[in-house]
Amino acid sequence: MATTLVGTPVNRVDGHKKVTGTAQYAAEVVLGNMTHAVLVGSSVAGGEILNIRVNEAESAPGVLLVLTHENVDPLGKMPEDLQAGGTTAEKRPPFSDARILHNGQYVAMVVAETLEQARHAASLIKIEYKAARFAVSIEDAPGTKYHPAHFMGEPLTFERGNVREALDAADVKIDVTYRSPSQHPCALEPHAAIASWSDESLTVYNASQWVQGDRAVLAGAFNLPADKVKVICPFTGGMFGSKGATGAHVLLAAIAAKRLRRPVKVVLSRPQVLTDVGHRSETIQRLQIGAKSDGTITALSHHVLAHTSLEDDFPEPATISSRMLYRVDNYRSEQELFRLNVMKPSWMRAPGEAPGQYALESALDELAEKLGIDPLDLRRRNHADINPQLGKPFSNKHLLECYDRGAERFGWSQRNPKPRSMRDGKFLLGWGMATATYPGYLMGATVKVRLQRDASGVQAILSTAGCEVGTGIYTMLTMTAADELGMPIERVSVQMGNSDFTHCAVAGGSNLTASTAPATKDACAAIKRELLKIAGRTADGFTGAEGREQEFLFARGRVAHRSDPSHAIAYEDLMNAGQREYLEGEGATQPIFGHNEEFAFQSFGAHFVEVKVKPEIGRVRVSRMTSVFDCGRILSAKTARSQFIGGLVFGIGAALLEELEYDRAHGQPANSDLASYLVPVHADVPEIDVSWIDAPDYNFNSMGCRGIGEIGITGVAAAIGNAVYHATGKRVRDLPITPDKLLNS
Ligand code: MOS
């Protein structure tokens, strides 16, 4: 099979729809007779509702329904984790009692003929609370500390070897503590849903990264068989982990729509997104590292404090990378959680890896300086040839090549190791680096391909329930199918984001392309078998072709003999001869969570960063970034580059800007809008030099590709922090690195 498109920079197949505004997002769907809902949040962070008066709201113009804990319908049992096939954003069903667990918690939903009427009526609801003590910072919740058991099956507290003895025997030791703040995925598209019932079936248009997860939650909530629930989301306007769980607003819209027998639309306001959608927990991370004077790391202890909500457990798994990134015999991980009056924390791009590698990769920089070894050399000397946590070989690891190529492209050998030694005019110049890593996940997908005749020949239509969350997956699957079937790219289309389509796991954990592309390949192989079967029966000179795929070429919409390519027959003619309107094939991928019996699956990368610091005002600008990634085979060069850049920009945000700050007096995020929750804008992002090794990992899947969505962010905050230290001689161990910290620390 000749590969022509995979690996090349094909334009996004959905690009035209996106730039012309015809790609339809959940909130843009218009249904007849639609009503509009507005959610009301608690103004206290803990306690209970004593009294909620809704009469005035109910009698306001246009109001159809006011839902509260006093009149909500009870919901059935809903799944609560990835393995269960779906998950609610929080365990407690919305409006299930009068208790208040966090500020902003939904306490009422007003549904009216228009959005303006709903918004006005919402302002008329009067609520009396019995406020209770609450905590929104770890310092205020000392009594709540506990050890969470695990994160998706991974242990969080354990030891291998003997860290204490190894630390005692070390030539050089460091003991450093880093903090990262609460952060928010802050997707541009606010969470939104439109729920609509007809008879006993429910259709929901939802801004989602997992329509079948939403379907499982809704089926449980309304005691419906799965085939009576349909969730649709062909386009998602960003998610970064925050649209994997089904939010309370989706359930409430469905309750109201059922009550009213009319479609109900709900869109979260930006403050509601930041308050009622899961955030990334803050972390306090202590790293103790011991090394021999030649740089060999002999002991590593990683202790993490983070928070979760009052009733749910979500441990930000920040030790997930330190356990495997370097060859360390004596290693200890300990994670502890505090319970705070906040929304349940959740997945946010590279959960665990992002804050964990900030601490680990900053600590390595500190260790390198103490040892007097170049930070890149220190990493090379401690390279892990096998996964030290699993004791298994990596399926396909090219980290050393990432280091070499990145250093070369960046010019690392020109670095003067002395802090404050490099300048560019009035700016202090700093160069820093860090390693990046993220596991290879397959969560499982089935793809269906249908080859059908139409007026201009044959076309291939792929479908799977998975969601296109912006990564370019429509493009990647189109390219893959066009190559595998030997058809022009214009004759292939992909349909996604409909829970009625074939099974597909959440678009999370950077797994979706790695899960769906091999399934696409297998589905295309099934079509090709079918074509040969027909050829064997109907086409001159193809007798006995069935089952002998290796002897034939599938190219330009025709089957040809390898031995004599001029002897060919068009798919269209075969379908005519076989009297087939369409042919269908399916392919499936089974889940792999980071490793199988034989191998550990892990992606790697190396970042090299230059910052320019204006010393009088402590302003940091990232002026150059070079990153090299090892993620297996890259299917779509253009969308891959865009994913890597997206991750790097996320990393700039984590390093210099992002912090979701809770107000300890009222318990609400004080900066719950895009004017004060700062994310990078164009002026914050320099020219970025991204490249990749492109070594296929066929141990992982038949396309040789591992995911690339999340690795881009990992390590970036450390590389920037290390560059800032190199520029200024000041080690800020508390993200984000803002001017006040550089001026005062
Ligand atoms: Mo992934 S944290 O679902 O973007």
XYZ file of C-alpha atoms and ligand atoms in Angstrom:
749
model
C 0.000 0.000 0.000
C 1.539 3.220 -1.108
C 1.372 5.896 1.540
C 0.974 9.266 -0.046
C -0.826 11.538 2.389
C 0.084 10.325 5.885
C 2.973 12.361 7.242
C 2.459 15.272 4.849
C 1.081 18.744 5.680
C -2.464 18.377 4.343
C -4.808 21.291 5.083
C -7.485 20.731 7.697
C -10.448 19.154 5.952
C -12.806 21.029 8.305
C -10.827 24.263 8.014
C -13.192 25.887 5.567
C -16.196 25.154 7.800
C -14.385 26.568 10.802
C -13.245 29.804 9.224
C -16.598 30.449 7.564
C -18.590 29.764 10.714
C -20.508 26.833 9.271
C -19.004 24.303 11.679
C -21.876 24.031 14.113
C -21.127 24.023 17.839
C -23.603 22.811 20.466
C -24.980 26.213 21.457
C -25.518 27.197 17.818
C -28.108 24.521 17.122
C -31.554 26.042 16.645
C -34.565 23.866 17.397
C -38.186 24.855 16.977
C -39.986 26.001 20.106
C -36.706 26.301 21.988
C -36.598 27.678 25.530
C -33.649 29.216 27.360
C -32.277 28.375 30.779
C -30.160 30.398 33.171
C -28.430 28.869 36.178
C -28.211 30.563 39.556
C -25.204 29.858 41.771
C -24.821 29.915 45.535
C -23.341 33.088 46.976
C -21.957 31.223 49.985
C -19.249 28.568 49.911
C -20.583 26.268 52.606
C -23.695 25.637 54.664
C -27.249 25.162 53.499
C -30.214 26.856 51.911
C -32.731 27.838 54.606
C -35.254 29.351 52.297
C -35.503 29.862 48.560
C -38.275 32.146 47.279
C -39.073 31.754 43.619
C -42.621 33.211 43.346
C -41.508 36.489 41.880
C -39.305 34.714 39.329
C -42.073 32.299 38.424
C -44.482 35.099 37.678
C -41.983 37.179 35.693
C -42.703 37.600 31.958
C -41.936 34.572 29.799
C -40.956 32.270 32.633
C -41.909 28.633 32.122
C -40.188 26.826 34.956
C -38.006 27.440 37.991
C -36.202 24.327 39.169
C -34.698 24.086 42.665
C -33.942 21.347 45.187
C -37.565 21.663 46.304
C -39.129 20.589 43.030
C -36.432 18.744 41.056
C -37.082 15.224 39.859
C -34.852 12.614 41.448
C -32.350 11.054 39.066
C -31.347 7.418 38.615
C -27.897 5.974 39.206
C -25.236 7.484 36.975
C -21.749 6.139 36.144
C -18.872 7.857 37.924
C -15.639 7.094 36.146
C -13.888 6.466 32.859
C -13.938 2.713 33.331
C -17.673 2.812 33.984
C -18.192 4.288 30.517
C -19.149 7.780 31.594
C -18.862 10.154 34.496
C -20.728 13.020 36.059
C -18.671 16.085 36.906
C -19.513 15.560 40.587
C -20.933 12.614 42.510
C -23.765 14.603 44.062
C -26.669 14.970 41.620
C -27.645 18.626 41.043
C -30.213 20.089 43.453
C -30.320 16.817 45.424
C -30.633 18.616 48.805
C -30.256 21.985 50.512
C -26.549 21.608 51.260
C -23.998 24.000 49.800
C -20.586 22.481 49.091
C -18.944 25.339 47.221
C -19.518 28.886 46.092
C -21.307 29.048 42.771
C -22.888 25.613 43.187
C -26.084 25.641 41.135
C -29.112 26.213 43.358
C -31.767 27.122 40.799
C -32.414 27.039 37.083
C -34.861 29.403 35.417
C -36.324 28.490 32.030
C -38.073 31.123 29.931
C -39.117 31.894 26.385
C -36.059 34.086 25.843
C -32.607 34.267 27.358
C -33.212 37.829 28.540
C -36.402 36.833 30.348
C -34.631 33.902 32.004
C -31.758 36.128 33.071
C -34.089 38.752 34.488
C -36.166 36.195 36.376
C -33.020 34.589 37.788
C -32.195 37.927 39.413
C -35.532 37.853 41.257
C -34.854 34.642 43.200
C -34.315 35.307 46.911
C -32.220 32.843 48.865
C -31.535 32.746 52.577
C -28.537 30.675 53.568
C -27.228 29.315 56.804
C -23.569 29.878 56.062
C -21.025 27.490 57.533
C -17.262 27.613 57.868
C -15.492 26.741 54.681
C -11.992 26.463 53.294
C -10.698 27.284 49.838
C -6.996 27.019 50.629
C -4.970 24.110 51.924
C -3.779 26.262 54.849
C -7.383 26.647 56.014
C -8.214 22.925 55.913
C -5.503 21.193 57.940
C -7.790 18.612 59.490
C -8.969 17.196 56.186
C -5.709 15.705 54.914
C -5.791 12.099 53.670
C -3.947 9.718 51.353
C -5.963 9.039 48.192
C -5.689 5.421 47.107
C -4.845 5.697 43.425
C -5.408 7.580 40.186
C -6.901 5.480 37.399
C -5.309 2.364 38.868
C -1.883 3.979 39.424
C -0.666 3.889 43.033
C 0.159 7.316 44.479
C 1.992 6.456 47.688
C 4.723 3.805 47.546
C 8.475 3.287 47.730
C 10.936 1.224 45.750
C 14.423 0.668 47.177
C 15.363 2.670 50.258
C 15.236 6.410 49.788
C 16.339 7.357 53.313
C 19.547 5.300 53.141
C 20.307 6.462 49.623
C 19.827 10.118 50.569
C 22.124 9.682 53.578
C 24.807 8.176 51.363
C 24.508 10.771 48.566
C 27.422 13.102 47.724
C 25.083 15.948 46.834
C 21.511 16.526 47.988
C 18.779 18.987 47.323
C 15.524 19.438 49.212
C 13.254 21.905 47.443
C 9.547 22.712 47.466
C 7.593 24.055 44.514
C 4.072 25.375 44.303
C 1.726 25.484 41.371
C -1.604 27.271 41.648
C -5.096 26.163 40.748
C -5.538 26.560 37.011
C -8.499 26.305 34.700
C -8.734 24.663 31.255
C -10.670 27.750 30.189
C -11.772 26.478 26.775
C -12.906 29.255 24.468
C -16.305 27.616 23.876
C -18.287 27.794 27.110
C -19.981 24.588 28.191
C -23.436 24.376 26.675
C -26.220 21.893 26.068
C -29.569 21.719 24.317
C -31.866 18.948 25.510
C -34.943 17.827 23.639
C -37.390 14.952 24.211
C -39.654 13.216 21.802
C -41.854 10.536 23.293
C -39.506 8.627 25.539
C -36.253 9.452 23.778
C -33.817 12.174 24.623
C -31.530 14.058 22.232
C -28.838 16.332 23.614
C -26.514 18.639 21.708
C -23.634 18.985 24.100
C -20.262 20.708 24.068
C -18.390 17.535 24.841
C -15.296 15.431 24.436
C -17.184 12.167 25.009
C -20.705 11.816 23.600
C -21.013 8.166 24.611
C -19.970 9.046 28.155
C -22.711 11.680 28.195
C -25.136 9.105 26.822
C -24.283 6.663 29.636
C -24.795 9.372 32.269
C -28.101 10.529 30.776
C -29.376 6.962 30.309
C -28.612 6.289 33.975
C -30.163 9.548 35.133
C -33.436 8.982 33.295
C -33.569 5.190 33.544
C -33.496 4.836 29.773
C -31.874 2.199 27.600
C -28.839 3.664 25.808
C -30.581 3.547 22.438
C -33.178 6.033 23.678
C -30.503 8.665 24.279
C -28.603 10.435 21.531
C -25.819 12.927 22.188
C -24.445 14.977 19.322
C -21.267 17.025 19.141
C -19.570 17.221 15.746
C -17.324 20.125 16.827
C -15.942 21.099 20.219
C -14.513 24.551 20.803
C -11.671 23.478 23.077
C -11.846 21.317 26.163
C -8.402 20.383 27.553
C -10.017 17.791 29.832
C -12.949 19.905 30.951
C -15.616 18.382 28.696
C -15.040 14.714 29.508
C -17.387 14.625 32.483
C -21.083 15.343 32.018
C -21.852 18.582 33.826
C -24.837 19.247 36.077
C -26.122 21.802 33.541
C -26.643 18.985 31.013
C -28.723 16.961 33.471
C -30.738 20.009 34.507
C -31.475 20.960 30.893
C -32.737 17.426 30.282
C -34.915 17.501 33.421
C -36.434 20.821 32.404
C -36.981 19.744 28.791
C -38.785 16.639 29.990
C -40.980 18.708 32.288
C -41.803 21.317 29.639
C -41.947 18.961 26.634
C -39.931 21.621 24.816
C -36.229 21.902 23.955
C -34.165 23.664 26.617
C -30.882 25.386 25.916
C -28.360 26.260 28.604
C -25.021 28.004 28.134
C -22.702 28.644 31.067
C -21.513 32.187 31.590
C -17.743 32.612 31.666
C -17.719 32.942 35.492
C -19.789 29.744 35.681
C -17.261 27.957 33.459
C -14.461 28.947 35.815
C -16.464 28.133 38.959
C -18.598 25.105 38.089
C -16.354 23.224 35.673
C -13.485 21.203 37.131
C -10.160 23.006 37.526
C -6.616 21.751 38.067
C -5.808 21.626 41.759
C -2.975 23.617 43.235
C 0.054 21.550 44.234
C 2.785 21.867 46.851
C 5.563 19.524 45.839
C 8.634 18.644 47.886
C 11.468 16.990 46.025
C 14.433 15.467 47.777
C 17.096 14.249 45.397
C 20.428 12.622 46.170
C 23.211 12.124 43.626
C 26.791 10.963 43.346
C 29.299 13.633 42.410
C 29.371 12.303 38.846
C 25.684 13.206 38.540
C 24.158 9.749 38.987
C 20.862 10.205 40.786
C 20.648 7.678 43.611
C 17.529 8.793 45.476
C 14.384 10.697 44.630
C 11.485 11.447 46.936
C 8.454 13.286 45.563
C 5.813 14.393 48.043
C 2.701 16.152 46.753
C -0.038 18.053 48.543
C -3.091 18.944 46.489
C -6.784 19.507 47.062
C -10.038 17.915 46.121
C -13.652 18.853 46.838
C -15.697 17.999 49.933
C -17.220 14.776 48.663
C -15.289 13.709 45.582
C -11.773 12.386 45.212
C -9.610 13.764 42.453
C -5.889 13.542 43.204
C -3.884 15.555 40.676
C -1.380 12.735 39.972
C 1.756 14.861 40.048
C 4.167 11.989 40.816
C 3.216 10.124 37.655
C 6.327 11.256 35.740
C 8.985 11.372 38.478
C 8.586 7.630 39.031
C 9.710 6.775 35.510
C 11.497 9.639 33.775
C 15.035 8.903 35.044
C 16.881 5.776 36.094
C 16.541 5.943 39.883
C 16.738 2.829 42.081
C 15.539 4.427 45.288
C 12.305 6.277 44.725
C 9.391 7.328 46.883
C 6.056 8.835 45.901
C 3.626 10.224 48.417
C 0.461 12.144 47.624
C -1.894 13.722 50.112
C -5.139 15.561 49.529
C -7.064 18.219 51.389
C -10.800 18.717 51.174
C -11.865 22.200 50.128
C -15.174 23.915 49.373
C -14.548 24.010 45.657
C -15.910 22.369 42.552
C -14.442 18.894 42.099
C -11.039 19.288 40.445
C -10.712 17.514 37.140
C -8.534 16.558 34.231
C -6.690 19.468 32.718
C -4.326 18.950 29.827
C -1.625 16.512 31.030
C -3.140 15.981 34.481
C -0.288 15.125 36.846
C 2.434 15.369 34.255
C 2.140 19.132 33.807
C 2.602 20.265 37.434
C 4.710 17.202 38.304
C 7.261 17.863 35.585
C 7.357 21.514 36.548
C 8.683 20.484 39.956
C 10.873 17.589 38.809
C 12.491 19.413 35.912
C 13.094 22.535 37.987
C 14.684 20.408 40.723
C 16.970 18.765 38.176
C 18.154 22.216 37.122
C 18.930 23.043 40.742
C 20.744 19.740 41.174
C 22.759 20.319 37.998
C 23.945 23.664 39.277
C 24.901 22.221 42.647
C 26.848 19.435 40.933
C 28.444 21.847 38.444
C 27.139 19.731 35.560
C 25.365 21.043 32.480
C 21.611 20.445 32.956
C 21.351 18.647 29.614
C 24.306 16.405 30.496
C 22.737 15.587 33.846
C 19.648 14.346 32.049
C 21.678 12.319 29.582
C 23.622 10.694 32.424
C 20.408 9.610 34.128
C 18.614 8.452 30.998
C 16.278 5.537 31.707
C 16.855 2.758 29.188
C 13.916 0.834 30.598
C 10.878 2.108 32.491
C 12.202 1.942 36.067
C 8.739 1.857 37.597
C 7.406 -0.990 35.477
C 10.699 -2.775 34.870
C 9.708 -3.063 31.215
C 11.477 -1.809 28.094
C 10.034 1.195 26.329
C 8.428 0.205 23.071
C 10.254 2.884 21.110
C 12.259 5.609 22.840
C 14.243 8.353 21.125
C 14.735 10.872 23.899
C 18.495 11.108 23.423
C 17.918 12.135 19.806
C 15.456 14.799 20.992
C 18.150 16.175 23.333
C 20.776 16.164 20.577
C 18.639 17.703 17.896
C 17.071 20.278 20.223
C 20.457 21.365 21.588
C 21.811 21.672 18.060
C 18.889 23.684 16.715
C 18.829 25.960 19.741
C 22.582 26.421 20.019
C 22.765 25.146 23.605
C 26.551 24.682 23.468
C 26.895 28.495 23.382
C 25.334 28.803 26.835
C 27.430 30.341 29.582
C 26.254 28.425 32.674
C 26.716 31.376 35.027
C 23.458 33.104 35.969
C 23.139 36.742 34.835
C 26.063 36.223 32.488
C 24.224 36.592 29.185
C 22.667 39.803 27.928
C 20.921 41.288 24.944
C 21.225 45.042 25.266
C 19.299 46.102 28.343
C 17.708 42.654 28.776
C 19.014 39.790 30.846
C 19.073 36.688 28.685
C 18.335 33.261 30.094
C 18.521 29.820 28.545
C 16.771 26.867 30.158
C 15.795 23.369 29.163
C 13.649 20.497 30.371
C 12.518 17.037 29.388
C 8.919 16.357 28.347
C 7.092 13.079 28.725
C 3.579 11.668 28.454
C 2.329 8.061 28.354
C 0.911 6.328 25.311
C -2.758 5.574 25.828
C -5.266 3.737 23.690
C -8.739 3.828 25.124
C -10.393 1.824 22.390
C -12.425 2.757 19.328
C -14.387 1.134 16.548
C -14.475 2.828 13.165
C -16.902 2.012 10.410
C -16.106 2.683 6.753
C -18.761 2.641 4.113
C -17.885 2.672 0.448
C -20.845 3.797 -1.568
C -21.731 4.683 -5.129
C -22.880 8.144 -6.004
C -23.274 10.245 -9.141
C -19.526 10.819 -9.477
C -18.251 7.351 -8.689
C -17.595 5.965 -5.246
C -17.069 7.752 -1.995
C -15.894 6.509 1.382
C -17.664 7.652 4.544
C -16.031 6.939 7.886
C -17.839 7.187 11.163
C -17.109 6.770 14.849
C -18.658 8.295 17.944
C -15.418 10.027 19.042
C -15.330 13.817 19.296
C -13.199 16.194 17.235
C -12.012 18.504 19.992
C -9.856 20.602 17.687
C -6.886 18.267 17.291
C -7.393 17.737 13.575
C -8.770 14.224 13.784
C -11.167 14.689 10.861
C -8.098 15.437 8.778
C -6.038 12.548 10.137
C -8.740 9.948 9.593
C -9.514 11.304 6.123
C -5.830 11.044 5.183
C -5.522 7.582 6.682
C -8.570 6.241 4.857
C -7.621 7.906 1.566
C -4.192 6.246 1.751
C -5.465 2.869 2.868
C -8.251 2.698 0.314
C -6.239 4.285 -2.449
C -8.805 7.014 -3.054
C -8.478 10.758 -3.597
C -8.856 12.735 -0.375
C -11.888 14.600 -1.794
C -13.780 11.289 -2.036
C -13.384 10.512 1.663
C -15.412 12.080 4.445
C -15.519 11.528 8.193
C -18.487 11.839 10.531
C -17.922 12.025 14.277
C -19.472 13.177 17.523
C -22.727 11.252 17.479
C -23.366 8.690 20.191
C -25.266 6.476 17.723
C -22.056 5.870 15.764
C -19.710 3.005 16.625
C -18.074 2.844 20.042
C -15.386 5.377 20.822
C -13.769 6.304 24.111
C -13.303 9.803 25.489
C -11.203 12.229 23.458
C -8.786 12.517 26.366
C -5.421 11.245 27.504
C -4.156 12.122 24.007
C -5.543 8.777 22.840
C -8.085 9.473 20.147
C -5.956 9.477 17.007
C -3.878 6.532 18.223
C -7.128 4.631 18.868
C -9.086 5.579 15.756
C -6.396 5.648 13.030
C -5.496 1.931 13.393
C -9.210 1.100 13.550
C -9.651 3.074 10.319
C -6.844 1.094 8.732
C -8.493 -2.194 9.735
C -11.898 -1.043 8.523
C -10.352 -0.143 5.160
C -8.679 -3.563 5.035
C -12.116 -5.145 5.468
C -13.396 -3.102 2.521
C -10.454 -4.205 0.408
C -11.139 -7.862 1.241
C -14.710 -7.335 0.173
C -13.611 -5.713 -3.108
C -11.306 -8.621 -3.896
C -14.055 -11.063 -3.099
C -16.255 -9.387 -5.680
C -13.367 -9.162 -8.156
C -12.673 -12.854 -7.770
C -16.218 -13.680 -8.713
C -16.955 -11.109 -11.364
C -13.873 -9.542 -12.966
C -11.951 -10.909 -15.896
C -8.460 -11.955 -14.891
C -9.217 -11.692 -11.133
C -10.380 -15.273 -10.612
C -9.118 -16.573 -7.270
C -8.265 -13.070 -6.023
C -10.252 -13.456 -2.807
C -8.053 -13.502 0.284
C -4.859 -12.595 -1.613
C -4.614 -8.887 -0.664
C -0.808 -8.954 -0.760
C -0.854 -9.581 -4.510
C -2.943 -6.544 -5.346
C -2.601 -2.788 -5.293
C -5.412 -0.485 -4.245
C -4.730 2.912 -5.763
C -6.593 5.696 -7.566
C -9.899 3.997 -6.844
C -8.892 0.787 -8.585
C -7.694 -2.717 -7.759
C -4.686 -3.775 -9.793
C -2.381 -6.773 -9.978
C 0.974 -5.996 -8.381
C 2.642 -8.063 -11.090
C 0.863 -6.133 -13.836
C -0.568 -2.819 -12.574
C -2.051 -2.059 -15.976
C -4.458 -4.876 -15.281
C -6.884 -2.969 -13.072
C -10.549 -2.529 -12.325
C -12.301 0.450 -10.749
C -14.096 0.066 -7.387
C -17.166 1.492 -9.078
C -17.153 -1.208 -11.727
C -16.708 -3.881 -9.080
C -19.648 -2.578 -7.084
C -21.743 -2.500 -10.233
C -20.695 -6.006 -11.163
C -21.436 -7.254 -7.654
C -24.717 -5.303 -7.619
C -23.682 -3.623 -4.380
C -24.925 -0.149 -3.471
C -22.379 -0.019 -0.677
C -19.729 -2.023 1.126
C -19.083 -1.725 4.846
C -16.080 -2.565 6.957
C -15.300 -2.136 10.642
C -12.066 -1.981 12.581
C -11.459 -1.772 16.311
C -8.632 -0.935 18.697
C -8.413 -2.369 22.190
C -7.393 -0.219 25.178
C -3.793 0.045 26.398
C -3.180 2.203 29.465
C 0.508 3.061 29.174
C 1.831 -0.502 29.065
C 1.083 -4.081 28.139
C 2.747 -7.382 29.114
C 5.828 -6.605 27.088
C 6.347 -2.859 26.788
C 5.960 0.521 28.421
C 4.518 3.019 25.951
C 5.764 6.530 26.524
C 6.398 9.638 24.473
C 9.241 12.044 25.103
C 10.530 15.425 24.120
C 13.042 18.121 24.952
C 12.415 21.848 25.319
C 14.979 24.618 25.003
C 13.803 28.083 25.916
C 15.220 31.578 25.834
C 13.764 34.355 27.948
C 14.483 38.053 28.010
C 14.001 39.723 31.362
C 13.759 43.444 31.905
C 15.428 43.667 35.302
C 13.979 47.016 36.466
C 10.400 45.744 36.228
C 10.856 41.985 36.436
C 9.086 41.412 33.140
C 9.755 38.054 31.482
C 9.270 37.511 27.769
C 9.797 34.126 26.175
C 11.859 35.024 23.122
C 12.699 31.621 21.582
C 11.498 28.050 21.989
C 12.873 24.922 20.378
C 11.135 21.627 21.085
C 11.744 18.199 19.629
C 9.264 15.381 20.203
C 9.329 11.608 20.023
C 5.693 10.513 19.703
C 5.930 7.700 17.185
C 4.813 8.316 13.633
C 3.248 11.686 12.881
C 0.164 11.242 10.726
C -0.680 14.819 9.837
C 2.258 17.189 9.824
C 0.204 20.376 9.850
C -2.282 19.557 12.600
C 0.454 17.845 14.650
C 2.563 20.981 14.571
C -0.448 22.951 15.681
C -1.065 20.547 18.579
C 2.543 20.792 19.754
C 2.449 24.582 19.546
C -0.840 24.593 21.469
C 0.804 22.599 24.250
C 3.812 24.901 24.339
C 1.574 27.968 24.564
C -0.309 26.283 27.408
C 3.091 25.885 29.062
C 3.860 29.597 28.663
C 0.538 30.287 30.388
C 1.383 27.951 33.264
C 4.844 29.447 33.664
C 4.031 33.139 33.527
C 0.312 33.899 33.697
C -2.257 31.377 34.870
C -3.617 31.265 38.390
C -7.177 30.662 39.497
C -7.296 32.578 42.771
C -9.909 31.811 45.375
C -11.056 34.615 47.607
C -10.667 33.294 51.156
C -13.365 35.633 52.452
C -16.136 34.476 50.123
C -14.785 31.265 48.694
C -15.252 32.178 45.070
C -12.682 32.343 42.302
C -11.786 36.037 42.389
C -10.665 36.072 38.763
C -13.361 34.068 37.063
C -13.311 35.887 33.744
C -10.963 36.171 30.795
C -9.964 39.704 31.735
C -8.343 38.513 34.949
C -7.683 34.799 34.435
C -4.769 35.382 32.124
C -3.879 33.066 29.270
C -1.199 33.773 26.673
C -2.101 36.034 23.783
C -0.149 36.431 20.556
C 2.157 39.028 22.084
C 3.220 36.452 24.712
C 4.174 33.806 22.149
C 7.449 33.924 20.224
C 8.339 32.137 17.013
C 8.315 28.451 17.996
C 10.621 25.871 16.445
C 8.907 22.469 16.678
C 10.114 19.265 15.115
C 9.773 15.545 15.687
C 11.727 12.341 15.353
C 8.960 10.511 13.461
C 10.001 6.964 14.433
C 6.939 4.695 14.114
C 5.943 2.691 17.193
C 4.423 -0.434 15.696
C 4.527 -2.138 19.101
C 1.787 0.287 20.107
C -0.554 0.104 17.132
C -0.565 -0.659 13.431
C -0.225 2.994 12.445
C 2.829 3.463 14.682
C 1.469 6.669 16.214
C 1.261 7.687 19.864
C -0.803 10.664 21.015
C 0.496 14.203 20.830
C -2.211 16.355 22.430
C -0.748 16.714 25.884
C 3.013 16.172 25.724
C 3.566 19.700 24.409
C 2.739 21.284 27.756
C 4.815 18.929 29.893
C 8.137 20.347 31.054
C 7.550 23.783 29.525
C 6.965 25.653 32.783
C 10.220 24.198 34.158
C 12.191 25.081 31.025
C 10.934 28.672 31.318
C 11.564 28.796 35.069
C 15.080 27.457 34.523
C 15.677 30.104 31.872
C 14.417 32.808 34.232
C 16.836 31.594 36.907
C 19.659 31.588 34.379
C 18.773 35.131 33.344
C 18.292 36.598 36.800
C 19.922 34.337 39.396
C 16.557 34.228 41.157
C 14.856 30.890 41.612
C 11.114 31.417 41.816
C 9.605 28.138 43.054
C 6.036 29.292 42.884
C 4.071 29.531 39.643
C 3.238 31.726 37.873
C 6.539 33.621 37.692
C 5.161 37.136 37.878
C 7.164 40.386 38.092
C 6.398 40.877 41.810
C 8.105 37.590 42.660
C 11.186 38.462 40.633
C 11.440 41.897 42.189
C 10.813 40.840 45.770
C 12.153 37.334 46.196
Mo -7.290 15.531 28.361
S -6.795 16.210 30.282
O -8.930 15.038 28.501
O -7.277 17.083 27.578
